[in-house]
Amino acid sequence: MKATRKLPWLLVLLVTLLLAVVAAGCGGDDDDDGDDAGANGDTAATDTGTTEGAPGEGIRIGLVTDIGGLNDRGFNSLANQGLEQAADELGVEIRVLESQSDADYIPNLSTLAEEGFNLIISVGFLMGEATHQAAEEFPDTSFGIIDFAYGGEGCEETNSCELPNLQGLVFKEQEAGYLTGYLAGLVTESNTVSSVGGIKIPPVDRFIAGFQKGALDANPDVTTLNAYSEDFVDQAKCKEVALDQIAEGSDVVFQVAGGCGLGALDAAQEEGIWGIGVDADQAFLGDHVLTSALKRVDQAVFQTIEAVVDGSFAGGGVSVFGLAEDGVGLGETSPNAPAEAVAETEAQIDPIVAGEVEIPETVE
């Protein structure tokens, strides 16, 4: 009876010993598998490391908008698209600060610099002086600014001289303006076309100067009207300017005023005439949009970030984006636009790239 009572304890002891042996064997296999996994790169840590291996890992890029904000459907929005493309394709860390007024420029730029961002991009000509000031204050931070070229005679007086950590990103807006003006000159029935500028600054005037020259080259009988809303945000102001031009006989209105210019395109739709968009392709607004003068701010932003990632970024100069660099162009044309006029307009691209067409950059 005593032997029988002790049997279960013996079984338990045997099972325990067997389990210990098996566990030891499994542990040895795990160690071997772990070594093999490390050598082959198939561990979970390596899977999460695909992001870690991105070329832009550890690089931080900041963007400071002008007062138009990210919902302007053009200039600032395009810059943000380039920023997001860099985050997706290069793996950089990004942050956007929107400016509600010009008083926000310096604080926003300084905030990003103090937080250690590698590159800070300012969106717009009006931010030129503030960006220069920030670049001086933070010499170890790289800065880029859309639409502002530093240097030139008297730059000391305007605080706009070149700095080694600051790069201007400018466009040949006159080339895109020329193409839209050429098309406008071909389709106008009243022989009067017009442009609504925002504030009279160089990039706005380059668009307008090109537009006027293109319209006259396509149609020597055309009359060109131009006025400024003195605003880049308030759509009502641009709509009023456009309605005045339409009342004077314009049947094609070119908006060069950012978010404000959407009001000009709204006026064109209401009055049953052609409107021309700017910066982004604004064909989505309706078939009354004849075409758009594209300014590929997104690609300028992306290429600048790419230069920081690959180590080729160099400040102290200006990067120029024109038709040849795919930095400007002609947007989608309305399905109601005459095919012959569109084809004739597109035929002007090669001569412009070849330097055979002289296009002014200023509005008389």
Tab-separated table of C-alpha atoms in Angstrom:
chain	number	residue	atom	x	y	z
A	1	MET	CA	0.000	0.000	0.000
A	2	LYS	CA	2.815	2.434	0.811
A	3	ALA	CA	4.510	1.743	-2.558
A	4	THR	CA	1.231	2.422	-4.349
A	5	ARG	CA	0.757	5.737	-2.521
A	6	LYS	CA	4.274	6.883	-3.555
A	7	LEU	CA	3.811	6.095	-7.288
A	8	PRO	CA	2.121	9.374	-8.255
A	9	TRP	CA	5.022	11.315	-6.732
A	10	LEU	CA	7.468	9.329	-8.816
A	11	LEU	CA	5.442	10.071	-11.960
A	12	VAL	CA	5.387	13.761	-11.130
A	13	LEU	CA	9.150	13.723	-10.658
A	14	LEU	CA	9.723	11.978	-13.978
A	15	VAL	CA	7.418	14.349	-15.862
A	16	THR	CA	9.137	17.346	-14.302
A	17	LEU	CA	12.544	16.093	-15.361
A	18	LEU	CA	11.331	15.451	-18.929
A	19	LEU	CA	9.829	18.928	-19.190
A	20	ALA	CA	13.078	20.491	-18.003
A	21	VAL	CA	15.040	18.663	-20.696
A	22	VAL	CA	12.566	19.695	-23.406
A	23	ALA	CA	12.589	23.313	-22.217
A	24	ALA	CA	16.367	23.414	-22.313
A	25	GLY	CA	16.357	22.055	-25.854
A	26	CYS	CA	13.777	24.638	-26.972
A	27	GLY	CA	15.781	27.410	-25.362
A	28	GLY	CA	18.840	26.377	-27.338
A	29	ASP	CA	16.838	26.409	-30.562
A	30	ASP	CA	15.516	29.919	-29.791
A	31	ASP	CA	19.036	31.208	-29.349
A	32	ASP	CA	20.122	29.717	-32.640
A	33	ASP	CA	17.052	31.095	-34.417
A	34	GLY	CA	17.686	34.475	-32.926
A	35	ASP	CA	21.250	34.518	-34.244
A	36	ASP	CA	20.089	33.448	-37.685
A	37	ALA	CA	17.309	36.038	-37.686
A	38	GLY	CA	19.740	38.790	-36.800
A	39	ALA	CA	22.068	37.787	-39.615
A	40	ASN	CA	19.247	37.622	-42.152
A	41	GLY	CA	17.586	40.868	-41.032
A	42	ASP	CA	14.193	39.231	-40.485
A	43	THR	CA	13.539	40.405	-36.961
A	44	ALA	CA	10.595	42.572	-35.917
A	45	ALA	CA	13.000	45.403	-35.092
A	46	THR	CA	14.268	45.380	-38.665
A	47	ASP	CA	10.703	45.499	-40.022
A	48	THR	CA	10.007	48.693	-38.097
A	49	GLY	CA	13.377	49.919	-39.279
A	50	THR	CA	12.208	50.467	-42.879
A	51	THR	CA	11.271	53.982	-41.785
A	52	GLU	CA	14.528	54.270	-39.874
A	53	GLY	CA	16.407	53.496	-43.081
A	54	ALA	CA	14.697	56.310	-45.052
A	55	PRO	CA	17.183	58.822	-46.504
A	56	GLY	CA	15.627	61.671	-44.531
A	57	GLU	CA	15.629	59.922	-41.171
A	58	GLY	CA	16.386	62.392	-38.400
A	59	ILE	CA	16.032	65.449	-40.646
A	60	ARG	CA	13.398	67.973	-39.594
A	61	ILE	CA	11.775	70.383	-42.058
A	62	GLY	CA	9.579	73.317	-41.089
A	63	LEU	CA	7.260	75.440	-43.221
A	64	VAL	CA	5.932	78.893	-42.349
A	65	THR	CA	2.998	80.086	-44.474
A	66	ASP	CA	2.132	83.580	-45.524
A	67	ILE	CA	-1.157	85.059	-44.300
A	68	GLY	CA	-3.109	83.286	-47.052
A	69	GLY	CA	-2.866	80.049	-45.068
A	70	LEU	CA	-3.047	76.449	-46.204
A	71	ASN	CA	-6.589	76.764	-47.554
A	72	ASP	CA	-5.751	79.291	-50.275
A	73	ARG	CA	-6.104	76.573	-52.961
A	74	GLY	CA	-2.880	77.794	-54.464
A	75	PHE	CA	0.416	79.163	-53.240
A	76	ASN	CA	0.603	78.048	-49.597
A	77	SER	CA	-1.317	74.866	-50.289
A	78	LEU	CA	1.170	73.895	-52.991
A	79	ALA	CA	4.110	74.486	-50.654
A	80	ASN	CA	2.511	72.176	-48.121
A	81	GLN	CA	2.028	69.516	-50.811
A	82	GLY	CA	5.758	69.573	-51.503
A	83	LEU	CA	6.431	69.269	-47.774
A	84	GLU	CA	4.133	66.274	-47.426
A	85	GLN	CA	5.666	64.641	-50.501
A	86	ALA	CA	9.074	64.910	-48.835
A	87	ALA	CA	7.694	63.323	-45.671
A	88	ASP	CA	6.217	60.427	-47.657
A	89	GLU	CA	9.103	59.802	-50.037
A	90	LEU	CA	12.153	60.885	-48.055
A	91	GLY	CA	11.054	60.157	-44.498
A	92	VAL	CA	11.734	63.635	-43.115
A	93	GLU	CA	9.892	64.938	-40.074
A	94	ILE	CA	7.716	67.954	-40.904
A	95	ARG	CA	5.874	70.755	-39.160
A	96	VAL	CA	3.797	73.676	-40.485
A	97	LEU	CA	3.142	76.988	-38.753
A	98	GLU	CA	0.491	79.237	-40.303
A	99	SER	CA	0.850	83.011	-40.099
A	100	GLN	CA	-2.298	84.970	-39.326
A	101	SER	CA	-0.544	88.319	-39.858
A	102	ASP	CA	2.907	89.623	-40.726
A	103	ALA	CA	3.565	89.950	-36.992
A	104	ASP	CA	3.683	86.134	-36.864
A	105	TYR	CA	6.575	85.761	-39.322
A	106	ILE	CA	9.505	86.233	-36.928
A	107	PRO	CA	7.951	84.273	-34.005
A	108	ASN	CA	7.076	81.340	-36.275
A	109	LEU	CA	10.504	81.230	-37.905
A	110	SER	CA	12.240	81.558	-34.540
A	111	THR	CA	10.134	78.812	-32.969
A	112	LEU	CA	11.167	76.283	-35.606
A	113	ALA	CA	14.823	77.331	-35.454
A	114	GLU	CA	14.912	77.069	-31.662
A	115	GLU	CA	13.378	73.598	-31.892
A	116	GLY	CA	16.284	72.461	-34.052
A	117	PHE	CA	14.689	72.123	-37.477
A	118	ASN	CA	17.321	71.579	-40.159
A	119	LEU	CA	15.576	73.546	-42.911
A	120	ILE	CA	12.848	76.174	-42.612
A	121	ILE	CA	10.962	77.303	-45.710
A	122	SER	CA	9.104	80.606	-45.871
A	123	VAL	CA	6.242	80.945	-48.326
A	124	GLY	CA	6.133	84.280	-50.076
A	125	PHE	CA	7.817	87.506	-51.087
A	126	LEU	CA	6.322	89.398	-48.151
A	127	MET	CA	8.355	87.237	-45.758
A	128	GLY	CA	11.693	88.265	-47.281
A	129	GLU	CA	12.962	90.621	-44.588
A	130	ALA	CA	11.725	88.442	-41.706
A	131	THR	CA	13.399	85.371	-43.176
A	132	HIS	CA	16.670	87.245	-43.645
A	133	GLN	CA	16.524	88.361	-40.020
A	134	ALA	CA	15.894	84.801	-38.824
A	135	ALA	CA	18.735	83.436	-40.967
A	136	GLU	CA	21.109	85.984	-39.428
A	137	GLU	CA	19.999	85.087	-35.916
A	138	PHE	CA	20.271	81.325	-36.487
A	139	PRO	CA	23.346	80.794	-38.713
A	140	ASP	CA	23.402	77.024	-38.101
A	141	THR	CA	19.892	76.592	-39.534
A	142	SER	CA	19.223	76.443	-43.281
A	143	PHE	CA	16.476	78.633	-44.710
A	144	GLY	CA	14.725	78.742	-48.063
A	145	ILE	CA	12.137	81.249	-49.217
A	146	ILE	CA	9.706	81.145	-52.102
A	147	ASP	CA	9.686	84.207	-54.389
A	148	PHE	CA	12.509	86.223	-52.874
A	149	ALA	CA	15.954	86.704	-54.408
A	150	TYR	CA	18.594	88.142	-52.085
A	151	GLY	CA	21.535	90.308	-53.080
A	152	GLY	CA	21.911	93.172	-55.500
A	153	GLU	CA	22.798	96.830	-55.176
A	154	GLY	CA	21.609	98.479	-51.971
A	155	CYS	CA	20.739	95.189	-50.270
A	156	GLU	CA	22.216	96.445	-46.998
A	157	GLU	CA	19.563	99.140	-46.813
A	158	THR	CA	16.748	96.668	-47.311
A	159	ASN	CA	18.239	93.885	-45.166
A	160	SER	CA	18.217	91.542	-48.141
A	161	CYS	CA	21.846	90.624	-48.785
A	162	GLU	CA	22.938	87.054	-49.428
A	163	LEU	CA	23.640	84.776	-46.478
A	164	PRO	CA	25.407	81.379	-46.640
A	165	ASN	CA	22.494	79.588	-44.938
A	166	LEU	CA	19.722	81.241	-46.968
A	167	GLN	CA	18.520	80.313	-50.453
A	168	GLY	CA	15.960	82.129	-52.585
A	169	LEU	CA	13.547	80.025	-54.672
A	170	VAL	CA	12.186	82.058	-57.567
A	171	PHE	CA	10.154	81.325	-60.683
A	172	LYS	CA	9.834	82.569	-64.242
A	173	GLU	CA	6.177	83.455	-63.753
A	174	GLN	CA	6.310	85.511	-66.934
A	175	GLU	CA	6.609	82.317	-68.975
A	176	ALA	CA	3.421	80.786	-67.558
A	177	GLY	CA	1.714	84.171	-67.788
A	178	TYR	CA	2.701	84.428	-71.446
A	179	LEU	CA	1.080	81.106	-72.299
A	180	THR	CA	-2.207	81.973	-70.589
A	181	GLY	CA	-2.187	85.417	-72.197
A	182	TYR	CA	-1.565	83.905	-75.616
A	183	LEU	CA	-4.558	81.625	-75.196
A	184	ALA	CA	-6.669	84.523	-73.918
A	185	GLY	CA	-5.741	86.581	-76.990
A	186	LEU	CA	-6.912	83.776	-79.262
A	187	VAL	CA	-10.267	83.116	-77.588
A	188	THR	CA	-11.409	86.652	-76.749
A	189	GLU	CA	-14.421	87.834	-78.712
A	190	SER	CA	-14.467	91.366	-77.340
A	191	ASN	CA	-10.740	91.925	-77.954
A	192	THR	CA	-10.423	92.927	-74.293
A	193	VAL	CA	-8.776	90.787	-71.620
A	194	SER	CA	-7.816	91.654	-68.053
A	195	SER	CA	-5.797	90.695	-64.996
A	196	VAL	CA	-6.563	91.098	-61.291
A	197	GLY	CA	-3.388	91.328	-59.242
A	198	GLY	CA	-3.201	91.059	-55.487
A	199	ILE	CA	-0.401	93.306	-54.243
A	200	LYS	CA	2.016	94.853	-56.724
A	201	ILE	CA	5.115	92.791	-55.982
A	202	PRO	CA	7.624	91.278	-58.454
A	203	PRO	CA	6.187	87.732	-58.735
A	204	VAL	CA	2.668	89.079	-59.304
A	205	ASP	CA	3.876	91.536	-61.924
A	206	ARG	CA	5.904	88.886	-63.729
A	207	PHE	CA	2.703	86.890	-64.244
A	208	ILE	CA	0.840	89.963	-65.465
A	209	ALA	CA	3.638	91.216	-67.725
A	210	GLY	CA	3.830	87.823	-69.404
A	211	PHE	CA	0.043	87.654	-69.738
A	212	GLN	CA	-0.155	91.023	-71.463
A	213	LYS	CA	2.700	90.231	-73.856
A	214	GLY	CA	1.238	86.839	-74.750
A	215	ALA	CA	-2.202	88.306	-75.443
A	216	LEU	CA	-0.736	90.981	-77.728
A	217	ASP	CA	1.489	88.501	-79.572
A	218	ALA	CA	-1.514	86.295	-80.268
A	219	ASN	CA	-3.857	89.165	-81.097
A	220	PRO	CA	-2.396	92.611	-81.907
A	221	ASP	CA	-5.871	94.137	-81.654
A	222	VAL	CA	-6.395	93.139	-78.044
A	223	THR	CA	-6.717	95.631	-75.183
A	224	THR	CA	-5.324	94.574	-71.801
A	225	LEU	CA	-6.742	95.886	-68.519
A	226	ASN	CA	-5.047	95.491	-65.151
A	227	ALA	CA	-5.805	96.445	-61.556
A	228	TYR	CA	-4.775	95.395	-58.038
A	229	SER	CA	-7.012	94.432	-55.141
A	230	GLU	CA	-4.264	95.238	-52.601
A	231	ASP	CA	-5.139	91.956	-50.909
A	232	PHE	CA	-4.338	88.255	-51.152
A	233	VAL	CA	-7.152	86.944	-48.959
A	234	ASP	CA	-10.457	88.844	-49.249
A	235	GLN	CA	-12.335	87.335	-52.205
A	236	ALA	CA	-14.898	90.150	-52.262
A	237	LYS	CA	-12.194	92.675	-53.179
A	238	CYS	CA	-11.002	90.691	-56.185
A	239	LYS	CA	-14.543	90.003	-57.294
A	240	GLU	CA	-15.284	93.714	-57.312
A	241	VAL	CA	-12.185	94.460	-59.406
A	242	ALA	CA	-13.090	91.717	-61.881
A	243	LEU	CA	-16.697	92.907	-62.216
A	244	ASP	CA	-15.434	96.405	-63.018
A	245	GLN	CA	-13.188	94.979	-65.738
A	246	ILE	CA	-16.001	92.883	-67.160
A	247	ALA	CA	-18.149	96.008	-67.277
A	248	GLU	CA	-15.384	97.584	-69.407
A	249	GLY	CA	-15.660	94.728	-71.894
A	250	SER	CA	-13.216	92.087	-70.660
A	251	ASP	CA	-14.296	88.567	-71.555
A	252	VAL	CA	-11.214	86.834	-70.118
A	253	VAL	CA	-10.074	87.561	-66.536
A	254	PHE	CA	-6.725	86.318	-65.196
A	255	GLN	CA	-6.498	86.166	-61.399
A	256	VAL	CA	-3.080	86.703	-59.826
A	257	ALA	CA	-4.120	87.225	-56.227
A	258	GLY	CA	-4.012	83.928	-54.356
A	259	GLY	CA	-7.113	83.201	-52.301
A	260	CYS	CA	-8.507	86.647	-53.043
A	261	GLY	CA	-8.399	85.827	-56.751
A	262	LEU	CA	-10.986	83.095	-56.309
A	263	GLY	CA	-13.448	85.964	-56.147
A	264	ALA	CA	-12.369	87.081	-59.628
A	265	LEU	CA	-12.997	83.582	-60.968
A	266	ASP	CA	-16.397	83.608	-59.273
A	267	ALA	CA	-17.214	86.877	-61.064
A	268	ALA	CA	-16.199	85.326	-64.384
A	269	GLN	CA	-18.527	82.385	-63.801
A	270	GLU	CA	-21.435	84.634	-62.844
A	271	GLU	CA	-20.973	86.810	-65.915
A	272	GLY	CA	-20.504	83.885	-68.291
A	273	ILE	CA	-16.957	84.724	-69.390
A	274	TRP	CA	-13.598	82.984	-69.197
A	275	GLY	CA	-11.485	82.981	-66.030
A	276	ILE	CA	-7.837	81.955	-65.723
A	277	GLY	CA	-6.423	80.500	-62.502
A	278	VAL	CA	-2.974	80.889	-60.994
A	279	ASP	CA	-0.340	78.884	-59.106
A	280	ALA	CA	-2.298	75.620	-58.749
A	281	ASP	CA	-4.469	74.061	-61.440
A	282	GLN	CA	-7.874	75.581	-60.689
A	283	ALA	CA	-9.820	73.731	-63.372
A	284	PHE	CA	-11.788	72.009	-60.606
A	285	LEU	CA	-13.733	75.247	-60.126
A	286	GLY	CA	-15.627	74.684	-63.370
A	287	ASP	CA	-15.512	74.746	-67.156
A	288	HIS	CA	-15.447	78.556	-67.117
A	289	VAL	CA	-11.769	78.260	-66.091
A	290	LEU	CA	-10.014	78.486	-69.449
A	291	THR	CA	-6.712	77.291	-67.980
A	292	SER	CA	-4.296	78.134	-65.149
A	293	ALA	CA	-0.814	79.610	-65.011
A	294	LEU	CA	0.942	76.905	-63.015
A	295	LYS	CA	3.673	77.732	-60.555
A	296	ARG	CA	5.022	74.468	-59.213
A	297	VAL	CA	5.840	75.623	-55.716
A	298	ASP	CA	5.410	72.035	-54.536
A	299	GLN	CA	8.314	70.851	-56.670
A	300	ALA	CA	10.541	73.733	-55.624
A	301	VAL	CA	9.897	72.843	-51.977
A	302	PHE	CA	10.431	69.127	-52.546
A	303	GLN	CA	13.652	69.595	-54.524
A	304	THR	CA	15.039	71.947	-51.874
A	305	ILE	CA	14.303	69.419	-49.128
A	306	GLU	CA	15.830	66.684	-51.273
A	307	ALA	CA	19.020	68.754	-51.503
A	308	VAL	CA	19.158	68.971	-47.705
A	309	VAL	CA	18.677	65.211	-47.430
A	310	ASP	CA	21.408	64.330	-49.929
A	311	GLY	CA	23.768	66.987	-48.587
A	312	SER	CA	23.854	69.172	-51.698
A	313	PHE	CA	21.948	72.155	-50.272
A	314	ALA	CA	23.957	75.348	-50.512
A	315	GLY	CA	22.649	78.728	-49.451
A	316	GLY	CA	23.852	82.136	-50.504
A	317	GLY	CA	22.187	82.085	-53.906
A	318	VAL	CA	19.020	81.692	-55.900
A	319	SER	CA	17.372	78.638	-57.462
A	320	VAL	CA	15.323	79.498	-60.559
A	321	PHE	CA	12.384	77.436	-61.844
A	322	GLY	CA	11.021	78.064	-65.343
A	323	LEU	CA	9.503	76.071	-68.196
A	324	ALA	CA	12.845	74.387	-68.836
A	325	GLU	CA	12.978	73.184	-65.220
A	326	ASP	CA	9.294	72.217	-65.190
A	327	GLY	CA	8.840	74.912	-62.560
A	328	VAL	CA	5.986	76.700	-64.351
A	329	GLY	CA	3.523	75.645	-67.009
A	330	LEU	CA	0.052	75.628	-68.459
A	331	GLY	CA	-2.723	73.944	-66.515
A	332	GLU	CA	-5.609	71.837	-67.727
A	333	THR	CA	-7.660	73.590	-70.394
A	334	SER	CA	-11.435	73.793	-70.340
A	335	PRO	CA	-13.259	71.201	-72.460
A	336	ASN	CA	-15.052	74.175	-74.022
A	337	ALA	CA	-11.843	75.843	-75.168
A	338	PRO	CA	-11.220	75.808	-78.956
A	339	ALA	CA	-8.826	72.945	-79.689
A	340	GLU	CA	-7.002	74.960	-82.355
A	341	ALA	CA	-6.313	77.778	-79.921
A	342	VAL	CA	-5.019	75.362	-77.296
A	343	ALA	CA	-2.713	73.662	-79.811
A	344	GLU	CA	-1.364	76.995	-81.054
A	345	THR	CA	-0.691	78.086	-77.478
A	346	GLU	CA	1.125	74.875	-76.573
A	347	ALA	CA	3.272	75.355	-79.687
A	348	GLN	CA	4.788	78.424	-78.000
A	349	ILE	CA	6.436	76.363	-75.262
A	350	ASP	CA	9.489	75.187	-77.217
A	351	PRO	CA	10.351	78.659	-78.582
A	352	ILE	CA	10.107	80.092	-75.048
A	353	VAL	CA	12.419	77.418	-73.634
A	354	ALA	CA	14.826	78.051	-76.520
A	355	GLY	CA	14.942	81.744	-75.604
A	356	GLU	CA	13.360	82.840	-78.870
A	357	VAL	CA	10.506	84.764	-77.222
A	358	GLU	CA	11.293	87.947	-75.331
A	359	ILE	CA	8.971	88.248	-72.324
A	360	PRO	CA	8.991	91.292	-70.024
A	361	GLU	CA	9.057	90.913	-66.246
A	362	THR	CA	7.590	94.250	-65.220
A	363	VAL	CA	4.220	95.925	-65.760
A	364	GLU	CA	4.347	99.360	-67.332
